[in-house]
Amino acid sequence: MDETEQPQDGPTPSPPAPGDDPFDELGRLLLRGGTLEEVLARLTQLVAGSVRGADGVSLTVTGGGGARTAASTGGLAVALDEQQYASGRGPCLDAARGATVVRVADTARDADYPDFAAAAREHGVRSSLSVGLPARSRVPGALNLYRVDAPVQVDAEGEQLASLFATFAAVALVNAAGSGAQAARTRYLHVAVRNRALIDQATGIVMAQEGCDADRAYDRLVERSRSADRPVLEVAADLVAAVDRTTGERPD
Amino acid sequence: MELVERFTRSWMAEAADDGGELLPSVLARAAAAVLNADGAGLSLMSGPGLRLPLGASDDDAATAERLQFTIGEGPCFEAFAAGRPVTVTAGKLQERWPSLAPEHLGRTPYRAGLSVPLRQGAERFGVLDLYLRGATAPEGHDVIAAQLIAEVVAGVLLETIGPDAGEGDAPSPGSPSAWLDSPAIRRRRDVWVAVGMANLKLHLSSDDALATLRGHAYASGQTLDELAREVVQDRFDLQELRADAEP
């Protein structure tokens, strides 16, 4: 790695340790339970440290509520991303949409994205490369590399490396989406335990109120919920809350 | 990873050829087997008073869980509250949980154990309890192995819940609507019914009602589940607890 190729934007990222594969480092970070933000932030730093000409690096995610920058090496990349989001047009958006590679070889001559090219020139950026995340991962997005000094984009080897990083980013995003589902299931279990307890306790209160058995008490709860046109759970929660109010605080 | 593979093969083989035993008990038995424990239990927790026995490798493990829930304290509660594994020996049990120790040592064959929280990320939702007949608590590598298995167990349970848990089709033994309605859980739910009855009949707040029921169960040598069942079936008159309940 050429030491002169340090990015000029944001805090200087530590390059991969000598002899260390940046993908190994990312894998270890994932295994250690690093958060998605940590993994993606480190990923953009490693791209900047490993790909020649990657002076500003960002990861655009376009799923859900519009495009946003999930991670970046700093203000330069963020500014150029946001110019594209605001105008609704730009190489990173096209790369994300088509899951393809979009190059802007020279911002001084580019005809495809005149607004982006103008904004890039203002920031001193001469070329860019956006690598769309693989379509099969179903997370639309792009890894963006902005180059300051030269009108010629990163070389083929760099582009291949950038594609590998893009794939890794997609894997991390997909995994995080999966763990979001797991978190929802954990909440479901908590709710399942609490709701059962509430309905059971309310059943007991009705049993004591009416001197009936559990089945009859549950039926009474359902009747109350029907006539009040409210869910059984709410009726139960109100009963328990009322009892806890009238029995007051513990004396201790 | 060899451990995880053995565990996965073990529970899947048992789940496949079993006549409908509920998934959590299958997981508990497989966990005990690969971790060289003599018993194991899985519980779902959402607070000190909210614990459902999900499954146990055998009756002794189920008893150990009920005793802890009766007393309301023990390694399982501590593992959940602290979010880390808790090892236990007979000595530590006597020192740390003097009410639980004679019950546990007298009514189960277990002398040592290890409780590991079930978690998803930082969120805890239950505990894997491992029980040993020998005197020595697991340590070092064995604790790490247990944490690894707890992680896999948590993943399997959460995976089974699926996106549309709790609604729809008839429950299959592997589905959460079946394992959240097991006989052990139905028994445990009598505790909350009994708490509701005690709320009203003894004019006690929920916390005090639970504490009073726990105290009486302990004093009368019953599990809380047993006492609750008697209360709910009107075979025990809560008025008898009036004296216990006086502040």
Short mmCIF file of C-alpha atoms in Angstrom, two decimals:
data_model
loop_
_atom_site.label_atom_id
_atom_site.label_comp_id
_atom_site.label_asym_id
_atom_site.label_seq_id
_atom_site.Cartn_x
_atom_site.Cartn_y
_atom_site.Cartn_z
CA MET A 1 0.00 0.00 0.00
CA ASP A 2 1.35 3.38 -1.02
CA GLU A 3 1.59 5.63 1.99
CA THR A 4 0.86 8.73 -0.10
CA GLU A 5 -2.59 7.43 -0.81
CA GLN A 6 -4.01 8.40 2.57
CA PRO A 7 -7.44 9.95 2.22
CA GLN A 8 -7.51 13.68 2.61
CA ASP A 9 -10.87 13.69 4.24
CA GLY A 10 -11.88 13.15 7.82
CA PRO A 11 -9.80 11.42 10.46
CA THR A 12 -6.97 9.41 9.00
CA PRO A 13 -8.09 5.79 8.99
CA SER A 14 -5.67 3.23 10.21
CA PRO A 15 -4.63 1.17 7.21
CA PRO A 16 -4.94 -2.59 7.49
CA ALA A 17 -2.17 -4.00 9.64
CA PRO A 18 0.73 -5.35 7.56
CA GLY A 19 -0.03 -8.84 6.33
CA ASP A 20 -3.59 -8.57 7.62
CA ASP A 21 -6.47 -9.09 5.28
CA PRO A 22 -9.00 -6.27 5.74
CA PHE A 23 -11.78 -8.82 5.26
CA ASP A 24 -10.40 -10.89 8.13
CA GLU A 25 -10.51 -7.80 10.27
CA LEU A 26 -14.13 -7.10 9.32
CA GLY A 27 -15.04 -10.73 9.95
CA ARG A 28 -13.53 -10.59 13.41
CA LEU A 29 -15.36 -7.35 14.11
CA LEU A 30 -18.65 -8.98 13.13
CA LEU A 31 -17.94 -12.06 15.26
CA ARG A 32 -17.00 -9.92 18.24
CA GLY A 33 -20.52 -8.57 18.09
CA GLY A 34 -19.59 -5.18 16.65
CA THR A 35 -22.64 -3.08 15.87
CA LEU A 36 -23.67 -2.49 12.27
CA GLU A 37 -22.52 1.13 12.59
CA GLU A 38 -19.08 0.06 13.81
CA VAL A 39 -18.68 -2.54 11.09
CA LEU A 40 -19.75 -0.21 8.28
CA ALA A 41 -17.69 2.70 9.59
CA ARG A 42 -14.61 0.47 9.74
CA LEU A 43 -15.45 -0.87 6.30
CA THR A 44 -15.39 2.60 4.71
CA GLN A 45 -12.08 3.29 6.46
CA LEU A 46 -10.62 0.04 5.18
CA VAL A 47 -11.75 0.85 1.64
CA ALA A 48 -9.99 4.21 1.93
CA GLY A 49 -6.90 2.48 3.29
CA SER A 50 -6.80 -0.35 0.74
CA VAL A 51 -7.99 1.08 -2.58
CA ARG A 52 -5.70 3.49 -4.34
CA GLY A 53 -7.51 6.73 -5.11
CA ALA A 54 -10.30 6.31 -2.57
CA ASP A 55 -9.99 9.73 -0.94
CA GLY A 56 -13.55 9.86 0.33
CA VAL A 57 -15.63 6.74 0.85
CA SER A 58 -19.29 6.33 1.75
CA LEU A 59 -21.99 3.70 1.80
CA THR A 60 -25.39 4.70 0.44
CA VAL A 61 -28.45 2.68 1.47
CA THR A 62 -31.60 3.34 -0.52
CA GLY A 63 -34.13 0.92 0.93
CA GLY A 64 -37.15 2.04 2.93
CA GLY A 65 -37.50 5.75 3.54
CA GLY A 66 -35.24 7.08 0.79
CA ALA A 67 -31.50 7.28 0.34
CA ARG A 68 -29.17 7.86 3.25
CA THR A 69 -25.48 7.52 4.01
CA ALA A 70 -25.06 4.62 6.41
CA ALA A 71 -21.33 5.17 6.94
CA SER A 72 -18.56 7.36 5.54
CA THR A 73 -15.00 8.50 6.01
CA GLY A 74 -16.11 12.07 6.51
CA GLY A 75 -17.63 15.31 5.27
CA LEU A 76 -16.44 15.23 1.66
CA ALA A 77 -18.18 11.95 0.84
CA VAL A 78 -21.27 12.92 2.83
CA ALA A 79 -21.56 16.25 0.99
CA LEU A 80 -21.38 14.59 -2.42
CA ASP A 81 -23.82 11.86 -1.41
CA GLU A 82 -26.30 14.41 -0.15
CA GLN A 83 -26.08 16.50 -3.28
CA GLN A 84 -27.26 13.40 -5.13
CA TYR A 85 -30.04 12.55 -2.65
CA ALA A 86 -31.33 16.13 -2.75
CA SER A 87 -31.37 16.33 -6.53
CA GLY A 88 -32.64 12.77 -6.89
CA ARG A 89 -30.00 12.07 -9.48
CA GLY A 90 -26.43 10.86 -9.38
CA PRO A 91 -24.05 7.95 -9.91
CA CYS A 92 -24.57 6.48 -6.43
CA LEU A 93 -28.34 6.36 -6.90
CA ASP A 94 -28.04 4.72 -10.31
CA ALA A 95 -25.52 2.20 -9.00
CA ALA A 96 -27.83 1.35 -6.10
CA ARG A 97 -30.89 1.08 -8.30
CA GLY A 98 -29.28 -1.11 -10.96
CA ALA A 99 -26.91 -3.02 -8.68
CA THR A 100 -24.26 -2.03 -11.19
CA VAL A 101 -20.97 -0.14 -11.26
CA VAL A 102 -21.23 3.52 -12.27
CA ARG A 103 -18.05 5.46 -13.05
CA VAL A 104 -17.60 9.19 -13.47
CA ALA A 105 -14.15 9.23 -15.04
CA ASP A 106 -13.65 12.98 -15.12
CA THR A 107 -15.91 15.48 -13.40
CA ALA A 108 -14.54 18.22 -15.71
CA ARG A 109 -16.04 16.51 -18.74
CA ASP A 110 -18.94 14.46 -17.50
CA ALA A 111 -22.18 14.86 -19.44
CA ASP A 112 -24.29 12.21 -17.65
CA TYR A 113 -24.51 13.90 -14.24
CA PRO A 114 -23.87 17.64 -14.79
CA ASP A 115 -25.14 18.75 -11.37
CA PHE A 116 -23.20 16.09 -9.50
CA ALA A 117 -20.09 16.84 -11.60
CA ALA A 118 -20.33 20.53 -10.75
CA ALA A 119 -20.72 19.84 -7.02
CA ALA A 120 -17.84 17.36 -7.17
CA ARG A 121 -15.58 19.91 -8.83
CA GLU A 122 -16.43 22.41 -6.12
CA HIS A 123 -15.12 19.90 -3.59
CA GLY A 124 -12.06 19.20 -5.69
CA VAL A 125 -13.24 15.75 -6.63
CA ARG A 126 -12.12 14.71 -10.09
CA SER A 127 -13.62 11.26 -10.43
CA SER A 128 -15.87 8.79 -8.69
CA LEU A 129 -16.76 5.14 -8.62
CA SER A 130 -20.03 3.78 -7.21
CA VAL A 131 -20.41 0.03 -6.81
CA GLY A 132 -24.00 -1.12 -6.35
CA LEU A 133 -24.61 -3.73 -3.66
CA PRO A 134 -25.30 -7.16 -5.19
CA ALA A 135 -28.95 -7.51 -6.26
CA ARG A 136 -29.33 -10.94 -4.64
CA SER A 137 -28.75 -9.45 -1.21
CA ARG A 138 -31.98 -7.44 -1.59
CA VAL A 139 -30.50 -4.47 0.21
CA PRO A 140 -30.32 -1.68 -2.37
CA GLY A 141 -27.31 0.54 -1.88
CA ALA A 142 -23.91 1.52 -3.21
CA LEU A 143 -20.36 1.85 -2.03
CA ASN A 144 -18.98 5.20 -3.25
CA LEU A 145 -15.34 6.12 -3.80
CA TYR A 146 -14.49 9.74 -4.52
CA ARG A 147 -11.07 10.65 -5.85
CA VAL A 148 -9.60 14.08 -5.39
CA ASP A 149 -6.42 14.40 -7.36
CA ALA A 150 -6.74 12.59 -10.65
CA PRO A 151 -9.29 12.46 -13.40
CA VAL A 152 -8.69 8.76 -13.85
CA GLN A 153 -10.69 6.38 -11.72
CA VAL A 154 -9.33 3.61 -9.56
CA ASP A 155 -7.74 0.79 -11.51
CA ALA A 156 -9.30 -2.57 -12.26
CA GLU A 157 -7.73 -4.15 -9.22
CA GLY A 158 -9.12 -1.38 -7.04
CA GLU A 159 -12.53 -1.80 -8.59
CA GLN A 160 -12.49 -5.50 -7.87
CA LEU A 161 -11.50 -4.80 -4.29
CA ALA A 162 -14.30 -2.23 -4.01
CA SER A 163 -16.78 -4.86 -5.25
CA LEU A 164 -15.63 -7.26 -2.55
CA PHE A 165 -16.13 -4.58 0.08
CA ALA A 166 -19.57 -3.85 -1.36
CA THR A 167 -20.49 -7.52 -1.01
CA PHE A 168 -19.26 -7.50 2.56
CA ALA A 169 -21.33 -4.40 3.32
CA ALA A 170 -24.40 -6.14 1.87
CA VAL A 171 -23.79 -9.18 4.10
CA ALA A 172 -23.49 -6.98 7.17
CA LEU A 173 -26.68 -5.13 6.26
CA VAL A 174 -28.59 -8.35 5.64
CA ASN A 175 -27.41 -9.83 8.94
CA ALA A 176 -28.44 -6.71 10.81
CA ALA A 177 -31.88 -6.81 9.21
CA GLY A 178 -32.16 -10.43 10.42
CA SER A 179 -31.22 -9.50 13.96
CA GLY A 180 -33.86 -6.77 13.82
CA ALA A 181 -36.39 -9.54 13.31
CA GLN A 182 -34.87 -11.46 16.25
CA ALA A 183 -35.22 -8.37 18.43
CA ALA A 184 -38.88 -8.14 17.48
CA ARG A 185 -39.30 -11.78 18.49
CA THR A 186 -37.62 -11.15 21.83
CA ARG A 187 -40.12 -8.36 22.45
CA TYR A 188 -42.88 -10.75 21.44
CA LEU A 189 -41.78 -13.18 24.16
CA HIS A 190 -41.71 -10.47 26.82
CA VAL A 191 -45.16 -9.32 25.77
CA ALA A 192 -46.41 -12.91 25.71
CA VAL A 193 -45.28 -13.46 29.30
CA ARG A 194 -46.63 -10.14 30.57
CA ASN A 195 -49.97 -10.37 28.79
CA ARG A 196 -50.62 -13.85 30.08
CA ALA A 197 -49.83 -12.75 33.61
CA LEU A 198 -52.13 -9.72 33.34
CA ILE A 199 -55.07 -11.71 32.04
CA ASP A 200 -54.52 -14.43 34.64
CA GLN A 201 -54.31 -11.95 37.49
CA ALA A 202 -57.45 -10.16 36.30
CA THR A 203 -59.17 -13.54 36.12
CA GLY A 204 -58.24 -14.09 39.76
CA ILE A 205 -59.62 -10.67 40.71
CA VAL A 206 -62.94 -11.44 39.01
CA MET A 207 -63.03 -14.87 40.72
CA ALA A 208 -62.71 -13.15 44.08
CA GLN A 209 -65.23 -10.46 43.17
CA GLU A 210 -67.87 -12.84 41.94
CA GLY A 211 -67.07 -16.02 43.82
CA CYS A 212 -66.89 -18.01 40.60
CA ASP A 213 -64.37 -20.42 39.08
CA ALA A 214 -61.61 -19.50 36.62
CA ASP A 215 -63.48 -20.40 33.44
CA ARG A 216 -66.51 -18.39 34.46
CA ALA A 217 -64.29 -15.46 35.50
CA TYR A 218 -62.56 -15.47 32.15
CA ASP A 219 -65.93 -15.46 30.40
CA ARG A 220 -66.91 -12.46 32.52
CA LEU A 221 -63.73 -10.67 31.45
CA VAL A 222 -64.58 -11.31 27.82
CA GLU A 223 -68.15 -10.03 28.41
CA ARG A 224 -66.79 -6.87 30.02
CA SER A 225 -64.44 -6.34 27.12
CA ARG A 226 -67.29 -6.77 24.64
CA SER A 227 -69.67 -4.42 26.34
CA ALA A 228 -66.93 -1.82 26.75
CA ASP A 229 -65.79 -2.47 23.17
CA ARG A 230 -62.20 -2.73 24.38
CA PRO A 231 -59.61 -5.53 24.10
CA VAL A 232 -59.65 -8.09 26.93
CA LEU A 233 -56.06 -7.21 27.67
CA GLU A 234 -56.93 -3.56 28.33
CA VAL A 235 -59.83 -4.49 30.56
CA ALA A 236 -57.53 -6.86 32.45
CA ALA A 237 -54.78 -4.25 32.78
CA ASP A 238 -57.28 -1.72 34.15
CA LEU A 239 -58.55 -4.19 36.74
CA VAL A 240 -55.04 -4.99 37.95
CA ALA A 241 -54.04 -1.31 37.99
CA ALA A 242 -57.17 -0.40 39.98
CA VAL A 243 -56.44 -3.08 42.57
CA ASP A 244 -52.84 -2.00 42.88
CA ARG A 245 -54.00 1.60 43.34
CA THR A 246 -56.49 0.81 46.07
CA THR A 247 -54.10 -1.49 47.93
CA GLY A 248 -51.63 1.39 47.88
CA GLU A 249 -47.94 1.38 48.32
CA ARG A 250 -46.18 -1.12 50.51
CA PRO A 251 -45.69 0.16 54.04
CA ASP A 252 -41.95 -0.46 53.93
CA MET B 1 -17.86 -25.26 16.42
CA GLU B 2 -17.84 -28.98 16.89
CA LEU B 3 -19.86 -28.54 20.07
CA VAL B 4 -22.56 -26.55 18.30
CA GLU B 5 -22.73 -29.15 15.57
CA ARG B 6 -23.16 -31.97 18.08
CA PHE B 7 -25.83 -29.98 19.86
CA THR B 8 -27.71 -29.24 16.64
CA ARG B 9 -27.59 -32.86 15.50
CA SER B 10 -28.71 -34.02 18.89
CA TRP B 11 -31.81 -31.84 19.27
CA MET B 12 -32.80 -32.19 15.65
CA ALA B 13 -32.60 -35.98 15.81
CA GLU B 14 -34.71 -36.03 18.94
CA ALA B 15 -37.20 -33.49 17.62
CA ALA B 16 -37.56 -35.54 14.44
CA ASP B 17 -38.29 -38.93 15.97
CA ASP B 18 -40.23 -37.82 19.00
CA GLY B 19 -43.98 -38.13 19.30
CA GLY B 20 -44.68 -34.46 19.74
CA GLU B 21 -42.61 -33.48 22.74
CA LEU B 22 -42.35 -29.72 22.98
CA LEU B 23 -39.27 -28.12 21.51
CA PRO B 24 -37.92 -26.42 24.67
CA SER B 25 -37.71 -29.73 26.55
CA VAL B 26 -35.93 -31.31 23.60
CA LEU B 27 -33.47 -28.40 23.60
CA ALA B 28 -32.97 -28.67 27.36
CA ARG B 29 -32.18 -32.38 27.12
CA ALA B 30 -29.78 -31.87 24.21
CA ALA B 31 -28.05 -29.03 26.08
CA ALA B 32 -27.59 -31.23 29.16
CA ALA B 33 -26.20 -34.03 26.98
CA VAL B 34 -23.57 -32.04 25.08
CA LEU B 35 -22.53 -30.06 28.16
CA ASN B 36 -22.23 -33.17 30.34
CA ALA B 37 -24.81 -31.90 32.80
CA ASP B 38 -27.23 -34.17 34.66
CA GLY B 39 -30.22 -31.96 34.04
CA ALA B 40 -31.19 -28.75 32.31
CA GLY B 41 -34.12 -26.38 32.25
CA LEU B 42 -35.19 -23.45 30.11
CA SER B 43 -37.27 -20.60 31.41
CA LEU B 44 -38.69 -17.48 29.88
CA MET B 45 -38.34 -14.42 32.09
CA SER B 46 -39.60 -10.90 32.07
CA GLY B 47 -38.94 -9.90 35.67
CA PRO B 48 -38.67 -11.50 39.12
CA GLY B 49 -42.36 -12.40 39.31
CA LEU B 50 -42.74 -13.24 35.67
CA ARG B 51 -41.15 -16.52 34.83
CA LEU B 52 -42.51 -19.33 32.69
CA PRO B 53 -40.96 -22.81 32.80
CA LEU B 54 -40.42 -23.49 29.09
CA GLY B 55 -38.98 -26.94 29.28
CA ALA B 56 -36.89 -29.32 31.36
CA SER B 57 -34.75 -32.35 30.60
CA ASP B 58 -36.58 -34.39 33.27
CA ASP B 59 -38.73 -34.15 36.42
CA ASP B 60 -35.82 -33.33 38.73
CA ALA B 61 -34.84 -30.35 36.60
CA ALA B 62 -38.48 -29.22 36.53
CA THR B 63 -38.61 -29.49 40.34
CA ALA B 64 -35.43 -27.45 40.72
CA GLU B 65 -37.02 -24.66 38.68
CA ARG B 66 -40.25 -24.72 40.71
CA LEU B 67 -38.33 -24.52 43.97
CA GLN B 68 -36.44 -21.45 42.79
CA PHE B 69 -39.66 -19.83 41.64
CA THR B 70 -41.25 -20.63 44.99
CA ILE B 71 -38.49 -18.92 46.94
CA GLY B 72 -38.21 -16.13 44.37
CA GLU B 73 -34.44 -16.06 44.36
CA GLY B 74 -31.51 -18.18 43.28
CA PRO B 75 -28.86 -18.51 40.57
CA CYS B 76 -31.43 -18.42 37.78
CA PHE B 77 -32.80 -15.05 38.93
CA GLU B 78 -29.29 -13.73 39.42
CA ALA B 79 -28.12 -14.83 35.97
CA PHE B 80 -31.10 -13.06 34.43
CA ALA B 81 -30.73 -9.89 36.49
CA ALA B 82 -26.97 -9.63 36.06
CA GLY B 83 -26.88 -10.83 32.47
CA ARG B 84 -23.96 -13.18 33.04
CA PRO B 85 -23.39 -16.85 33.87
CA VAL B 86 -23.73 -17.78 37.54
CA THR B 87 -22.10 -20.95 38.86
CA VAL B 88 -23.25 -22.60 42.02
CA THR B 89 -22.07 -25.24 44.49
CA ALA B 90 -23.81 -26.55 47.59
CA GLY B 91 -21.66 -24.23 49.73
CA LYS B 92 -22.41 -21.16 47.70
CA LEU B 93 -26.09 -22.05 47.67
CA GLN B 94 -26.16 -22.21 51.47
CA GLU B 95 -24.24 -19.00 51.85
CA ARG B 96 -26.00 -16.96 49.19
CA TRP B 97 -29.54 -18.32 49.16
CA PRO B 98 -30.12 -19.83 52.63
CA SER B 99 -33.86 -20.28 52.04
CA LEU B 100 -33.40 -22.05 48.75
CA ALA B 101 -30.45 -24.25 49.77
CA PRO B 102 -32.24 -26.79 52.01
CA GLU B 103 -35.11 -27.11 49.53
CA HIS B 104 -32.86 -27.58 46.54
CA LEU B 105 -30.41 -29.90 48.28
CA GLY B 106 -33.18 -31.85 49.98
CA ARG B 107 -35.58 -32.28 47.09
CA THR B 108 -33.36 -32.59 44.04
CA PRO B 109 -30.27 -34.75 43.43
CA TYR B 110 -28.27 -31.73 42.23
CA ARG B 111 -25.28 -30.36 44.13
CA ALA B 112 -23.83 -27.89 41.64
CA GLY B 113 -24.97 -25.98 38.61
CA LEU B 114 -24.66 -23.15 36.18
CA SER B 115 -27.25 -20.63 35.01
CA VAL B 116 -26.73 -18.76 31.76
CA PRO B 117 -28.97 -15.98 30.43
CA LEU B 118 -30.71 -16.45 27.10
CA ARG B 119 -30.27 -13.29 25.13
CA GLN B 120 -30.64 -11.63 21.81
CA GLY B 121 -28.01 -8.93 21.55
CA ALA B 122 -28.16 -7.10 24.86
CA GLU B 123 -31.78 -8.08 25.49
CA ARG B 124 -32.31 -10.97 27.92
CA PHE B 125 -35.43 -13.05 27.71
CA GLY B 126 -34.79 -16.19 29.71
CA VAL B 127 -32.29 -18.53 31.34
CA LEU B 128 -30.69 -21.89 30.64
CA ASP B 129 -30.14 -23.73 33.93
CA LEU B 130 -27.68 -26.63 34.04
CA TYR B 131 -27.71 -28.99 37.01
CA LEU B 132 -24.97 -31.34 38.20
CA ARG B 133 -25.06 -34.21 40.68
CA GLY B 134 -21.35 -33.86 41.39
CA ALA B 135 -20.03 -31.35 43.90
CA THR B 136 -17.96 -29.26 41.51
CA ALA B 137 -19.33 -26.30 39.61
CA PRO B 138 -18.40 -25.92 35.94
CA GLU B 139 -15.62 -23.46 35.29
CA GLY B 140 -13.47 -21.99 32.54
CA HIS B 141 -13.97 -23.74 29.27
CA ASP B 142 -17.23 -25.38 30.42
CA VAL B 143 -18.79 -22.02 31.22
CA ILE B 144 -17.83 -20.70 27.80
CA ALA B 145 -19.26 -23.82 26.17
CA ALA B 146 -22.51 -23.33 28.07
CA GLN B 147 -22.72 -19.73 26.92
CA LEU B 148 -22.20 -20.85 23.35
CA ILE B 149 -24.99 -23.41 23.65
CA ALA B 150 -27.25 -20.84 25.34
CA GLU B 151 -26.69 -18.60 22.35
CA VAL B 152 -27.69 -21.37 19.97
CA VAL B 153 -30.73 -22.26 22.09
CA ALA B 154 -31.82 -18.61 22.13
CA GLY B 155 -31.47 -18.48 18.36
CA VAL B 156 -33.50 -21.67 17.85
CA LEU B 157 -36.29 -20.46 20.15
CA LEU B 158 -36.47 -17.05 18.49
CA GLU B 159 -36.29 -18.61 15.04
CA THR B 160 -39.25 -20.82 15.89
CA ILE B 161 -41.38 -17.87 16.88
CA GLY B 162 -41.47 -16.73 13.29
CA PRO B 163 -42.92 -13.51 12.00
CA ASP B 164 -46.55 -14.27 12.80
CA ALA B 165 -46.24 -15.92 16.19
CA GLY B 166 -49.28 -16.42 18.29
CA GLU B 167 -51.88 -16.44 15.57
CA GLY B 168 -53.25 -18.66 12.88
CA ASP B 169 -52.82 -22.35 12.44
CA ALA B 170 -53.20 -25.18 14.88
CA PRO B 171 -50.08 -25.37 17.03
CA SER B 172 -47.49 -28.00 16.13
CA PRO B 173 -45.15 -29.25 18.87
CA GLY B 174 -42.40 -27.04 17.51
CA SER B 175 -44.48 -23.90 17.45
CA PRO B 176 -44.41 -21.28 20.20
CA SER B 177 -48.18 -21.30 20.54
CA ALA B 178 -47.77 -24.94 21.63
CA TRP B 179 -44.78 -24.40 23.88
CA LEU B 180 -46.28 -21.30 25.47
CA ASP B 181 -49.28 -23.41 26.43
CA SER B 182 -47.58 -26.48 27.89
CA PRO B 183 -48.92 -28.19 31.04
CA ALA B 184 -46.05 -26.73 33.09
CA ILE B 185 -46.87 -23.23 31.89
CA ARG B 186 -50.58 -23.70 32.56
CA ARG B 187 -49.69 -24.69 36.13
CA ARG B 188 -47.46 -21.65 36.48
CA ARG B 189 -50.26 -19.39 35.27
CA ASP B 190 -52.36 -20.43 38.28
CA VAL B 191 -49.88 -18.38 40.33
CA TRP B 192 -51.06 -15.16 38.70
CA VAL B 193 -54.69 -16.13 39.10
CA ALA B 194 -53.99 -16.75 42.78
CA VAL B 195 -52.23 -13.37 43.02
CA GLY B 196 -55.37 -11.72 41.60
CA MET B 197 -57.55 -13.50 44.14
CA ALA B 198 -55.22 -12.49 46.96
CA ASN B 199 -55.25 -8.89 45.67
CA LEU B 200 -58.92 -8.69 46.41
CA LYS B 201 -59.46 -11.10 49.29
CA LEU B 202 -56.48 -9.96 51.32
CA HIS B 203 -56.43 -6.40 50.03
CA LEU B 204 -52.81 -6.71 49.01
CA SER B 205 -50.84 -5.06 46.20
CA SER B 206 -49.58 -7.44 43.52
CA ASP B 207 -46.03 -7.55 44.93
CA ASP B 208 -47.29 -8.20 48.46
CA ALA B 209 -49.77 -10.81 47.27
CA LEU B 210 -47.01 -12.71 45.46
CA ALA B 211 -44.69 -12.42 48.47
CA THR B 212 -47.42 -13.68 50.82
CA LEU B 213 -48.18 -16.67 48.62
CA ARG B 214 -44.47 -17.43 48.32
CA GLY B 215 -44.04 -17.24 52.07
CA HIS B 216 -46.90 -19.62 52.75
CA ALA B 217 -45.82 -22.10 50.08
CA TYR B 218 -42.33 -22.14 51.55
CA ALA B 219 -43.56 -22.48 55.13
CA SER B 220 -45.92 -25.32 54.23
CA GLY B 221 -43.39 -27.23 52.15
CA GLN B 222 -45.27 -26.81 48.89
CA THR B 223 -44.14 -25.34 45.65
CA LEU B 224 -45.76 -22.04 44.73
CA ASP B 225 -47.31 -23.78 41.72
CA GLU B 226 -48.95 -26.36 44.03
CA LEU B 227 -50.30 -23.76 46.45
CA ALA B 228 -51.63 -21.63 43.59
CA ARG B 229 -53.47 -24.60 42.16
CA GLU B 230 -55.17 -25.23 45.50
CA VAL B 231 -56.13 -21.58 45.80
CA VAL B 232 -57.55 -21.46 42.28
CA GLN B 233 -59.48 -24.70 42.77
CA ASP B 234 -60.88 -23.38 46.02
CA ARG B 235 -59.19 -26.11 48.06
CA PHE B 236 -57.28 -23.56 50.10
CA ASP B 237 -58.94 -20.58 51.76
CA LEU B 238 -56.90 -17.43 51.34
CA GLN B 239 -58.38 -16.07 54.59
CA GLU B 240 -55.92 -18.39 56.35
CA LEU B 241 -53.19 -16.06 55.12
CA ARG B 242 -54.71 -13.01 56.74
CA ALA B 243 -52.30 -13.21 59.67
CA ASP B 244 -49.31 -13.68 57.34
CA ALA B 245 -50.44 -10.71 55.33
CA GLU B 246 -50.73 -8.28 58.24
CA PRO B 247 -47.98 -5.71 57.97
#
